[in-house]
Coordinates of C-alpha atoms and ligand atoms in Angstrom, one line a residue:
X637 CA 93.2 110.9 150.0
X638 CA 95.7 113.0 147.7
X639 CA 94.7 113.2 144.0
X640 CA 98.0 114.3 142.1
X641 CA 97.8 115.7 138.8
X642 CA 100.3 113.7 136.3
X643 CA 101.1 115.8 132.8
X644 CA 102.8 113.9 130.4
X645 CA 104.7 115.6 127.7
X646 CA 104.8 116.3 124.4
X647 CA 101.2 116.1 124.3
X648 CA 100.7 117.7 128.0
X649 CA 98.4 115.0 128.3
X650 CA 96.6 114.9 132.0
X651 CA 95.4 112.2 134.3
X652 CA 94.9 112.4 138.1
X653 CA 95.4 109.5 140.1
X654 CA 95.5 108.3 143.8
X655 CA 98.9 108.8 145.2
X656 CA 101.2 105.8 144.9
X657 CA 100.3 105.0 141.8
X658 CA 103.3 103.8 139.4
X659 CA 103.8 106.1 136.4
X660 CA 103.5 103.2 134.0
X661 CA 99.8 103.0 135.3
X662 CA 99.7 106.9 135.2
X663 CA 100.6 106.8 131.7
X664 CA 98.4 104.2 130.6
X665 CA 95.4 105.9 132.3
X666 CA 96.5 108.9 130.2
X667 CA 96.2 106.3 127.1
X668 CA 99.6 106.6 126.3
X669 CA 101.2 102.8 125.0
X670 CA 104.3 102.8 126.5
X671 CA 107.0 99.9 125.6
X672 CA 106.9 97.7 128.7
X673 CA 109.2 94.6 127.1
X674 CA 109.4 93.1 130.9
X675 CA 105.7 94.0 131.7
X676 CA 106.7 96.5 134.8
X677 CA 109.4 94.5 135.9
X678 CA 112.2 96.8 136.3
X679 CA 114.4 94.3 134.0
X680 CA 114.1 95.8 130.6
X681 CA 114.8 99.7 130.8
X682 CA 112.6 100.2 127.9
X683 CA 110.2 102.5 129.9
X684 CA 112.7 105.5 130.5
X685 CA 111.2 108.8 131.1
X686 CA 112.3 112.1 132.3
X687 CA 110.9 114.1 135.3
X688 CA 111.1 117.6 134.3
X689 CA 109.4 118.8 137.7
X690 CA 107.4 117.3 140.9
X691 CA 107.7 114.7 143.1
X692 CA 107.9 111.0 142.4
X693 CA 109.3 107.9 144.6
X694 CA 112.1 106.4 142.6
X695 CA 115.6 104.2 143.6
X696 CA 117.8 105.5 141.0
X697 CA 120.9 103.7 142.1
X698 CA 119.1 100.0 141.9
X699 CA 118.5 100.8 137.6
X700 CA 121.6 103.2 137.2
X701 CA 122.8 100.5 134.6
X702 CA 120.2 101.8 132.4
X703 CA 120.9 105.0 132.2
X704 CA 123.4 107.3 130.8
X705 CA 125.4 110.2 132.5
X706 CA 123.3 112.9 130.2
X707 CA 119.8 110.8 130.9
X708 CA 120.4 110.8 134.8
X709 CA 121.0 114.7 134.6
X710 CA 117.7 115.2 132.9
X711 CA 116.4 113.1 135.4
X712 CA 116.1 109.4 133.8
X713 CA 113.8 107.0 135.5
X714 CA 111.4 104.1 134.8
X715 CA 108.1 104.5 134.7
X716 CA 107.4 101.2 135.9
X717 CA 109.7 101.6 139.2
X718 CA 108.5 105.6 140.0
X719 CA 105.6 106.0 142.1
X720 CA 104.0 109.3 142.4
X721 CA 103.7 111.4 145.3
X722 CA 102.4 114.9 144.0
X723 CA 101.7 116.6 140.9
X724 CA 104.5 115.7 138.4
X725 CA 105.5 116.9 135.3
X726 CA 107.0 113.9 133.0
X727 CA 108.8 113.7 129.6
X728 CA 107.9 110.8 127.7
X729 CA 110.8 110.0 124.8
X730 CA 109.1 108.6 121.4
X731 CA 111.3 106.0 121.8
X732 CA 109.2 104.6 125.0
X733 CA 106.4 104.5 123.1
X734 CA 104.9 101.3 121.4
X735 CA 105.7 102.3 117.7
X736 CA 103.4 102.1 115.0
X737 CA 105.1 100.2 112.5
X738 CA 104.8 102.4 109.3
X739 CA 108.1 101.4 107.2
X740 CA 107.1 101.7 103.6
X741 CA 109.2 99.3 101.5
X742 CA 110.5 99.7 98.2
X743 CA 110.2 97.2 95.6
X744 CA 112.8 97.4 92.7
X745 CA 110.7 98.8 89.9
X746 CA 107.6 99.2 91.7
X747 CA 105.8 101.5 93.9
X748 CA 106.5 101.5 97.7
X749 CA 104.4 99.3 99.5
X750 CA 104.1 98.8 103.5
X751 CA 105.8 96.8 105.5
X752 CA 103.5 94.0 107.0
X753 CA 105.3 90.9 107.3
X754 CA 103.8 87.7 108.5
X755 CA 106.7 86.6 110.7
X756 CA 107.4 88.9 113.8
X757 CA 109.4 88.5 116.6
X758 CA 108.4 89.7 120.5
X759 CA 111.2 90.3 123.3
X760 CA 110.1 89.4 126.4
X761 CA 111.1 89.3 130.3
X762 CA 108.9 86.9 131.7
X763 CA 108.4 86.5 135.7
X764 CA 109.8 83.2 137.1
X765 CA 107.3 80.5 138.2
X766 CA 107.1 80.0 141.9
X767 CA 104.8 77.9 144.1
X768 CA 102.7 80.9 144.2
X769 CA 102.3 81.0 140.3
X770 CA 102.5 77.6 138.6
X771 CA 101.3 78.8 135.4
X772 CA 103.0 76.4 132.3
X773 CA 106.5 77.4 130.7
X774 CA 104.7 77.7 127.2
X775 CA 101.2 79.6 128.9
X776 CA 104.0 81.7 130.6
X777 CA 105.8 82.7 127.7
X778 CA 102.7 83.1 125.3
X779 CA 100.8 85.4 127.8
X780 CA 104.0 87.8 128.1
X781 CA 104.0 87.6 124.5
X782 CA 100.2 88.7 123.9
X783 CA 101.2 91.4 126.6
X784 CA 104.1 92.6 124.3
X785 CA 101.3 93.1 121.3
X786 CA 101.3 89.5 119.7
X787 CA 98.6 87.3 119.3
X788 CA 96.2 85.9 121.7
X789 CA 98.0 82.3 123.5
X790 CA 95.0 80.1 122.2
X791 CA 95.3 80.8 118.4
X792 CA 99.3 80.2 118.5
X793 CA 100.3 76.7 117.6
X794 CA 103.6 75.5 119.4
X795 CA 105.5 72.7 117.0
X796 CA 106.7 69.8 119.2
X797 CA 110.6 70.8 118.5
X798 CA 110.1 74.3 120.3
X799 CA 108.5 72.3 123.1
X800 CA 111.3 70.3 123.5
X801 CA 113.7 72.5 124.1
X802 CA 111.5 75.5 125.9
X803 CA 112.3 74.6 129.4
X804 CA 115.7 75.3 129.0
X805 CA 115.9 78.2 127.0
X806 CA 114.0 80.2 129.5
X807 CA 116.1 79.2 132.5
X808 CA 119.4 79.5 130.8
X809 CA 118.4 83.1 129.7
X810 CA 116.7 83.8 133.0
X811 CA 113.3 84.0 131.6
X812 CA 114.3 86.6 129.0
X813 CA 113.6 85.3 125.7
X814 CA 112.4 86.5 122.3
X815 CA 109.7 84.4 120.4
X816 CA 109.2 84.4 116.6
X817 CA 105.9 84.2 115.8
X818 CA 104.7 83.7 112.3
X819 CA 100.7 84.1 110.7
X820 CA 100.1 81.0 109.3
X821 CA 96.9 79.8 108.0
X822 CA 94.2 79.2 110.7
X823 CA 96.5 81.0 113.1
X824 CA 99.8 81.7 114.4
X825 CA 103.0 79.4 114.9
X826 CA 105.5 80.0 117.6
X827 CA 108.4 79.2 115.0
X828 CA 111.4 80.0 117.7
X829 CA 112.0 80.8 121.3
X830 CA 115.8 82.1 121.7
X831 CA 118.0 83.4 124.4
X832 CA 118.0 87.3 125.1
X833 CA 116.8 89.5 122.6
X834 CA 116.6 88.6 118.8
X835 CA 114.3 91.5 117.5
X836 CA 116.9 93.0 115.0
X837 CA 117.5 89.6 113.1
X838 CA 114.1 88.4 111.1
X839 CA 115.0 87.4 107.6
X840 CA 112.9 86.0 104.3
X841 CA 113.6 85.3 101.2
X842 CA 111.6 85.8 97.9
X843 CA 112.1 83.4 95.3
X844 CA 111.4 82.8 91.6
X845 CA 111.6 79.2 91.0
X846 CA 112.2 79.4 87.0
X847 CA 112.5 76.5 84.6
X848 CA 115.9 77.8 83.7
X849 CA 116.9 80.0 86.5
X850 CA 116.5 80.5 90.1
X851 CA 116.8 84.0 91.2
X852 CA 116.7 84.6 95.4
X853 CA 116.2 88.2 97.2
X854 CA 117.1 88.2 100.8
X855 CA 115.5 90.5 103.0
X856 CA 115.2 92.1 106.4
X857 CA 111.9 91.7 107.7
X858 CA 112.6 94.1 110.3
X859 CA 112.9 97.6 108.3
X860 CA 112.3 96.2 105.2
X861 CA 115.6 96.1 103.5
X862 CA 116.8 94.0 100.6
X863 CA 120.1 92.5 102.1
X864 CA 121.4 90.6 99.2
X865 CA 120.4 88.9 96.1
X866 CA 121.4 85.6 94.1
X867 CA 120.5 83.4 91.2
X868 CA 122.1 80.1 89.8
X869 CA 120.7 77.8 87.4
X870 CA 117.7 75.3 88.2
X871 CA 119.6 72.4 88.5
X872 CA 116.9 70.1 87.0
X873 CA 118.1 70.9 83.9
X874 CA 120.0 67.7 84.1
X875 CA 117.0 65.9 83.7
X876 CA 115.4 67.9 80.8
X877 CA 115.8 71.2 79.2
X878 CA 112.4 72.1 79.2
X879 CA 109.0 71.9 81.1
X880 CA 107.5 68.6 79.0
X881 CA 110.8 66.6 79.4
X882 CA 110.9 67.2 83.2
X883 CA 107.2 65.9 83.3
X884 CA 108.1 62.9 81.6
X885 CA 111.5 62.4 83.8
X886 CA 109.6 62.4 86.9
X887 CA 106.6 59.7 85.2
X888 CA 109.6 57.7 84.8
X889 CA 110.2 57.7 88.3
X890 CA 112.0 60.7 88.4
X891 CA 110.0 62.9 90.9
X892 CA 111.5 62.4 94.0
X893 CA 115.0 63.5 92.1
X894 CA 113.3 66.4 90.7
X895 CA 112.2 67.5 93.7
X896 CA 115.5 67.3 95.4
X897 CA 117.3 69.1 92.4
X898 CA 114.7 71.8 92.8
X899 CA 115.6 72.5 96.2
X900 CA 119.0 72.3 95.9
X901 CA 118.8 75.0 93.3
X902 CA 117.1 77.3 96.4
X903 CA 119.3 76.3 98.8
X904 CA 122.7 77.2 96.7
X905 CA 120.9 80.5 95.5
X906 CA 119.8 81.1 99.4
X907 CA 123.5 80.2 100.4
X908 CA 125.1 82.8 98.2
X909 CA 122.9 84.9 99.0
X910 CA 123.0 84.8 102.8
X911 CA 127.2 84.5 102.7
X912 CA 126.9 88.0 101.0
X913 CA 124.7 89.6 103.3
X914 CA 126.4 87.8 106.2
X915 CA 123.9 86.2 107.8
X916 CA 122.8 83.1 109.4
X917 CA 120.1 80.9 107.0
X918 CA 118.7 79.9 110.5
X919 CA 117.4 83.1 111.1
X920 CA 115.2 83.0 107.5
X921 CA 112.1 83.0 108.6
X922 CA 109.6 82.7 105.7
X923 CA 110.5 81.7 101.6
X924 CA 108.2 82.6 99.1
X925 CA 108.2 81.1 95.9
X926 CA 106.7 81.9 92.5
X927 CA 107.0 79.4 89.9
X928 CA 104.8 78.2 87.3
X929 CA 102.4 75.4 87.9
X930 CA 104.9 72.5 87.0
X931 CA 107.6 73.7 88.9
X932 CA 105.6 74.4 91.8
X933 CA 104.5 70.9 91.6
X934 CA 108.0 69.2 91.3
X935 CA 109.1 71.5 94.2
X936 CA 106.8 70.3 96.6
X937 CA 107.3 66.4 94.9
X938 CA 103.5 66.5 93.9
X939 CA 103.1 64.5 90.6
X940 CA 102.9 66.6 87.8
X941 CA 101.9 63.7 85.6
X942 CA 98.5 64.2 85.0
X943 CA 98.8 67.8 83.8
X944 CA 99.7 66.6 80.3
X945 CA 97.5 64.1 79.2
X946 CA 93.9 64.2 78.6
X947 CA 91.7 65.6 80.8
X948 CA 94.6 67.7 81.9
X949 CA 94.5 67.6 85.6
X950 CA 96.7 69.1 88.1
X951 CA 96.7 68.1 91.7
X952 CA 96.6 71.8 93.4
X953 CA 96.3 75.5 92.2
X954 CA 95.8 77.0 95.6
X955 CA 98.7 78.7 97.4
X956 CA 100.4 75.9 99.9
X957 CA 102.4 76.3 102.5
X958 CA 104.8 73.6 104.2
X959 CA 107.2 73.6 107.1
X960 CA 111.1 74.0 105.1
X961 CA 112.8 70.9 106.2
X962 CA 109.7 69.0 104.7
X963 CA 111.1 70.2 100.9
X964 CA 114.4 70.3 102.2
X965 CA 114.9 74.2 102.3
X966 CA 118.2 74.8 104.5
X967 CA 116.9 77.3 106.5
X968 CA 115.4 77.3 110.0
X969 CA 113.1 73.9 110.5
X970 CA 110.0 75.8 111.2
X971 CA 110.5 78.2 108.0
X972 CA 107.1 78.6 106.4
X973 CA 107.8 78.2 103.0
X974 CA 104.7 79.5 100.8
X975 CA 104.0 78.8 96.9
X976 CA 102.0 80.9 94.6
X977 CA 98.9 79.8 93.4
X978 CA 97.5 79.1 89.7
X979 CA 95.0 80.2 87.6
X980 CA 95.6 76.9 85.5
X981 CA 98.3 74.8 84.4
X982 CA 99.3 77.3 81.7
X983 CA 98.8 80.4 84.3
X984 CA 100.7 79.5 87.1
X985 CA 102.4 81.0 90.0
X986 CA 104.6 83.3 87.7
X987 CA 101.9 84.8 86.1
X988 CA 100.2 85.6 89.4
X989 CA 103.6 87.4 90.7
X990 CA 103.8 88.7 87.5
X991 CA 100.0 90.6 88.0
X992 CA 101.0 91.6 91.8
X993 CA 104.1 93.0 89.9
X994 CA 102.3 94.9 87.5
X995 CA 99.8 96.3 90.0
X996 CA 96.8 96.2 87.9
X997 CA 95.1 94.5 90.8
X998 CA 94.4 97.7 92.3
X999 CA 93.5 99.7 89.0
X1000 CA 90.8 100.7 87.6
X1001 CA 92.7 101.5 83.8
X1002 CA 92.9 98.4 81.8
X1003 CA 96.4 96.7 81.9
X1004 CA 97.5 93.9 79.1
X1005 CA 100.3 91.6 80.5
X1006 CA 102.2 89.9 78.4
X1007 CA 105.0 87.2 79.4
X1008 CA 106.9 86.0 76.4
X1009 CA 109.0 83.3 76.1
X1010 CA 108.8 80.0 74.0
X1011 CA 105.3 79.5 75.9
X1012 CA 103.7 82.9 76.3
X1013 CA 100.9 84.0 79.0
X1014 CA 98.7 86.8 78.6
X1015 CA 96.3 88.7 81.3
X1016 CA 94.0 91.3 80.5
X1017 CA 92.1 93.4 83.1
X1018 CA 92.2 95.9 86.1
X1019 CA 91.1 95.1 89.7
X1020 CA 87.5 94.1 89.1
X1021 CA 88.0 91.4 86.3
X1022 CA 90.9 89.8 84.3
X1023 CA 90.8 87.5 81.3
X1024 CA 93.7 85.2 80.6
X1025 CA 95.4 83.1 78.0
X1026 CA 98.5 81.2 77.2
X1027 CA 99.9 79.5 73.9
X1028 CA 102.7 78.1 72.2
X1029 CA 104.8 81.1 70.4
X1030 CA 107.5 78.8 69.3
X1031 CA 111.5 79.1 70.3
X1032 CA 111.9 81.6 67.6
X1033 CA 111.5 84.8 69.8
X1034 CA 114.3 83.3 71.8
X1035 CA 116.2 82.5 69.3
X1036 CA 115.4 78.9 68.4
X1037 CA 114.7 77.6 64.7
X1038 CA 116.2 80.9 63.4
X1039 CA 119.7 80.1 61.5
X1040 CA 121.7 82.0 63.3
X1041 CA 119.7 82.5 66.4
X1042 CA 121.3 82.4 70.3
X1043 CA 119.8 82.5 73.7
X1044 CA 120.5 86.3 75.0
X1045 CA 123.7 85.5 75.8
X1046 CA 127.4 87.3 75.7
X1047 CA 128.2 88.0 72.0
X1048 CA 124.2 87.9 70.9
X1049 CA 123.3 91.0 68.6
X1050 CA 121.1 92.3 70.9
X1051 CA 119.9 95.4 68.9
X1052 CA 119.9 96.1 65.2
X1053 CA 119.3 99.6 62.9
X1054 CA 119.5 99.7 59.3
X1055 CA 120.2 102.5 57.2
X1056 CA 117.7 102.6 54.5
X1057 CA 119.9 104.2 52.0
X1058 CA 123.1 102.0 51.9
X1059 CA 121.5 98.9 53.8
X1060 CA 124.3 99.1 55.9
X1061 CA 123.4 97.6 59.4
X1062 CA 124.7 98.6 63.0
X1063 CA 124.3 96.4 65.9
X1064 CA 125.2 96.3 69.7
X1065 CA 125.8 92.8 71.3
X1066 CA 125.0 91.6 74.6
X1067 CA 127.9 92.9 77.4
X1068 CA 129.3 94.8 74.4
X1069 CA 131.3 91.6 73.0
X1070 CA 132.3 93.1 69.8
X1071 CA 132.3 90.7 67.7
X1072 CA 129.0 89.0 67.8
X1073 CA 127.9 85.0 67.5
X1074 CA 124.3 85.4 66.6
X1075 CA 121.2 87.0 67.1
X1076 CA 118.7 87.1 70.0
X1077 CA 115.1 87.9 70.6
X1078 CA 115.2 91.4 70.8
X1079 CA 117.8 91.8 67.8
X1080 CA 115.6 89.5 65.8
X1081 CA 112.4 91.8 66.4
X1082 CA 114.8 94.8 65.5
X1083 CA 116.0 93.2 62.1
X1084 CA 112.4 92.4 60.9
X1085 CA 111.1 95.8 61.3
X1086 CA 113.9 97.3 59.8
X1087 CA 113.8 95.0 56.9
X1088 CA 110.4 96.1 56.8
X1089 CA 111.4 99.7 57.0
X1090 CA 114.1 99.4 54.3
X1091 CA 111.9 97.6 52.1
X1092 CA 114.0 94.5 51.9
X1093 CA 110.9 92.2 52.7
X1094 CA 107.4 92.7 52.5
X1095 CA 104.6 92.2 54.5
X1096 CA 104.4 88.2 54.2
X1097 CA 108.0 88.5 55.1
X1098 CA 109.4 87.5 51.9
X1099 CA 113.0 89.0 50.9
X1100 CA 112.8 91.0 47.8
X1101 CA 115.5 89.1 45.3
X1102 CA 115.3 92.0 42.9
X1103 CA 117.4 94.5 45.0
X1104 CA 120.5 94.4 43.7
X1105 CA 122.8 94.5 46.9
X1106 CA 125.8 92.1 48.3
X1107 CA 123.8 91.7 51.2
X1108 CA 120.6 90.7 49.9
X1109 CA 121.4 87.2 48.0
X1110 CA 119.7 83.5 47.2
X1111 CA 121.2 81.7 50.1
X1112 CA 121.8 77.8 50.8
X1113 CA 118.5 76.9 52.2
X1114 CA 116.5 80.4 51.4
X1115 CA 116.8 83.9 50.0
X1116 CA 118.7 85.5 53.1
X1117 CA 119.8 88.9 53.9
X1118 CA 123.8 89.2 55.5
X1119 CA 123.9 91.1 59.0
X1120 CA 127.4 90.6 59.8
X1121 CA 130.1 89.6 57.3
X1122 CA 132.1 86.7 58.6
X1123 CA 135.3 89.0 59.4
X1124 CA 133.1 90.9 61.7
X1125 CA 132.3 88.0 63.5
X1126 CA 133.3 85.2 66.5
X1127 CA 132.1 82.1 64.3
X1128 CA 134.4 82.6 61.1
X1129 CA 130.8 82.5 58.8
X1130 CA 128.5 85.5 57.8
X1131 CA 125.8 85.9 60.0
X1132 CA 122.3 86.3 58.1
X1133 CA 118.6 85.9 58.4
X1134 CA 116.8 83.8 56.2
X1135 CA 113.2 84.1 54.6
X1136 CA 112.3 80.6 56.8
X1137 CA 113.5 82.5 59.9
X1138 CA 111.3 85.7 59.2
X1139 CA 108.4 83.7 58.6
X1140 CA 109.1 81.5 62.0
X1141 CA 109.4 84.9 63.8
X1142 CA 105.9 85.7 62.1
X1143 CA 104.4 82.9 63.3
X1144 CA 105.3 83.6 67.1
X1145 CA 104.4 87.1 67.0
X1146 CA 101.0 85.9 65.5
X1147 CA 100.4 83.5 68.3
X1148 CA 100.8 86.2 70.9
X1149 CA 99.0 89.2 68.5
X1150 CA 96.2 86.8 68.0
X1151 CA 95.9 86.1 71.7
X1152 CA 96.0 89.6 72.6
X1153 CA 93.0 90.0 70.2
X1154 CA 91.4 87.5 71.6
X1155 CA 91.3 88.7 75.2
X1156 CA 90.4 92.2 73.5
X1157 CA 87.4 91.0 72.1
X1158 CA 86.0 88.9 74.8
X1159 CA 86.3 91.7 76.9
X1160 CA 84.4 93.8 74.3
X1161 CA 87.6 96.2 74.1
X1162 CA 89.9 97.7 71.5
X1163 CA 93.9 98.4 71.9
X1164 CA 92.5 102.2 72.0
X1165 CA 91.4 100.9 76.1
X1166 CA 94.6 99.6 77.4
X1167 CA 95.9 101.8 79.7
X1168 CA 99.7 99.9 80.2
X1169 CA 101.1 97.0 78.4
X1170 CA 103.3 95.2 80.7
X1171 CA 106.3 93.1 79.2
X1172 CA 107.7 90.8 81.6
X1173 CA 110.5 88.4 81.4
X1174 CA 113.8 88.7 80.1
X1175 CA 112.7 89.1 76.2
X1176 CA 110.5 92.3 77.7
X1177 CA 113.6 94.1 79.3
X1178 CA 115.5 94.2 75.9
X1179 CA 112.7 94.4 73.4
X1180 CA 112.6 97.6 71.2
X1181 CA 108.8 98.9 72.2
X1182 CA 108.4 100.7 68.6
X1183 CA 109.6 97.8 66.8
X1184 CA 107.7 95.2 68.6
X1185 CA 104.6 97.5 67.1
X1186 CA 106.1 97.5 63.8
X1187 CA 106.2 93.9 63.6
X1188 CA 102.8 93.2 65.0
X1189 CA 104.0 91.7 68.0
X1190 CA 101.8 93.5 70.4
X1191 CA 98.8 95.9 69.9
X1192 CA 100.0 99.5 68.4
X1193 CA 99.3 101.9 71.5
X1194 CA 101.0 104.8 72.3
X1195 CA 105.1 104.1 73.2
X1196 CA 104.8 105.6 76.6
X1197 CA 102.3 103.3 77.8
X1198 CA 104.3 100.0 77.1
X1199 CA 106.4 99.2 80.3
X1200 CA 108.9 96.6 80.7
X1201 CA 108.4 95.1 84.3
X1202 CA 111.6 92.7 84.1
X1203 CA 111.6 89.8 86.1
X1204 CA 107.4 89.8 86.9
X1205 CA 107.7 86.8 89.3
X1206 CA 110.4 87.7 91.7
X1207 CA 109.0 90.9 92.2
X1208 CA 105.8 89.8 92.8
X1209 CA 107.2 87.3 95.3
X1210 CA 109.4 90.3 97.1
X1211 CA 105.6 91.9 97.6
X1212 CA 103.9 88.5 98.7
X1213 CA 106.8 88.1 101.2
X1214 CA 106.9 91.8 102.6
X1215 CA 103.1 92.5 103.0
X1216 CA 101.1 89.8 104.3
X1217 CA 97.7 91.4 103.5
X1218 CA 98.7 91.2 99.6
X1219 CA 99.7 87.8 100.3
X1220 CA 96.6 87.1 101.9
X1221 CA 94.7 88.2 98.5
X1222 CA 96.3 85.9 95.9
X1223 CA 94.2 82.9 96.3
X1224 CA 91.1 84.9 95.8
X1225 CA 92.9 86.7 92.6
X1226 CA 93.7 83.2 91.0
X1227 CA 90.4 82.3 91.4
X1228 CA 88.9 85.6 89.8
X1229 CA 91.0 85.3 86.6
X1230 CA 88.8 83.8 83.5
X1231 CA 90.8 81.5 81.4
X1232 CA 90.2 81.7 77.6
X1233 CA 91.6 78.2 76.1
X1234 CA 92.3 79.5 72.9
X1235 CA 92.3 76.1 71.1
X1236 CA 89.3 75.8 71.8
X1237 CA 88.1 79.4 70.3
X1238 CA 87.5 78.8 66.8
X1239 CA 88.0 82.7 66.4
X1240 CA 91.6 82.5 67.5
X1241 CA 92.5 80.9 64.6
X1242 CA 91.3 83.5 62.4
X1243 CA 92.8 86.2 64.1
X1244 CA 96.3 83.8 64.2
X1245 CA 95.8 83.9 60.5
X1246 CA 95.0 87.8 60.3
X1247 CA 98.1 88.3 62.1
X1248 CA 100.6 86.3 60.2
X1249 CA 101.4 89.6 58.2
X1250 CA 103.9 92.6 59.3
X1251 CA 102.1 94.3 61.0
X1252 CA 98.6 92.8 60.1
X1253 CA 96.3 92.2 57.4
X1254 CA 93.9 94.8 58.9
X1255 CA 96.4 97.7 59.1
X1256 CA 93.6 100.2 60.7
X1257 CA 94.8 97.9 63.8
X1258 CA 98.1 99.6 63.4
X1259 CA 98.0 103.4 62.3
X1260 CA 101.4 104.0 63.9
X1261 CA 102.9 101.5 61.3
X1262 CA 100.3 102.8 58.4
Ligands
FES2210 FE1 110.9 97.0 131.8 FE2 109.8 99.2 133.1 S1 108.8 97.9 131.6 S2 111.7 98.2 132.8

């Protein structure tokens, strides 16, 4: 028998095979992984190779439709349909080999991570059944999927809905279909079977389900591109502004309504994102939702009522997954919905997402993460250990309980400087709407820092009425400083900050700083050991870092170590959506984080009281300010 040698370019891999062997088998023998979508039936045209020289038998005219003219000229043939007749030199184009997917995804604001989605599509050309081959449709499909790199058939669960249309779709598409397979807890799910080749369209959505706002990012999971983003209000606001009032609403029989409103808020954002991207929501196969513990309960329709009364018990903390239609999300019916795990009632999925966004789970250096709002959360640690705590900061940093405070909306003063000689403020407003209406959190932080520098206030926040200046006056309620004269404003009133406002702000910042000190002490560290301070949330985005240190809101670290991570919840959700390995680690991460109950920690009150100064009673903690 003749044993011709087959040489494959570009690597000059050689094999000797018996005459009559198919080129495809020869390629396999040479260790090349060819992209055999139809399993060697001559139906997909994916096993294209070029014969440089030598002797093969191949019916070129029969497969003419797979080749362009230039390809014909180069000696195109289908490896599965060509047999070796003598020594031959074959060129294998890169496109005919199975590509190790090495796509790197750019997560906005973070480092690149590998694309490794939990949902994949497999295009298959199945051989039709016959009296000699009576394999059932599902087995036939799953074996085909396995042959092109899919999971073993016995690990794949097939929902009833798919089985009901499977026989028709296989036959109507002449056995050329695309199967969508998702990695789910405990195995895989056959989410969909579609006619022909739909491998270019696999989408996923990351959702930040906030108490006030819902943000959606729509991704292509084929190439790791963001297609569009959208946001809108959380419609649960109609049932209560804050978390507590929504839990109370739910306890009075409103749980189903809150669940519905959460789903609708997400659906609306998904719809606008899908319209903007020009895609069909039916092709969104995964949705990753990051929300705090109460929001997650409400979204899933799980009673959060036992969390707000002693002994404060949530129903679940682990990561959950469910099918879209069970929670009313308007995507494909078998779309997997995942919610982030939580550490406690207060360190919820949004904070876990923040942690993911900081990258602190991979670093040896110590990071301090602070999410500032009416409630704050703080996490200290690195890849080996993490401590967390949370508390009420009060509304002052979001503009509440401050006479002219307002949320960070257009017309809010967001940054301020004060000339120490003339005490004249210069300010900017959000969206540069010239005439201000009030002051938002970042503006208030600036204001307190600048007033302290200009010696208008002392370290307790008291306004020095001895200074003879038209902007400093007694005020109706308390001593006050005029930030903007009424002619400059939109509201026809002087915008002032009062001594009471300043004291409210000091209490807010003291709660946060006291919490940071509690975490540092518990870890046996000082501010000097912190490699990075990451500020999350809308507030962190606009805050002046130096001023935040000047008033003692955050520990005194070199400015370049303070980083605003923006909306960490959506960043974390994006990461968990595109990389299934990171997602898998989340439950373990949540369990690893130690929660420190500040109310049960007697030293927290001392730390809080010591922080009720600008910046602190112990100035050695703030060398910069000293
Ligand atoms: Fe499909 Fe060769 S493997 S045509």
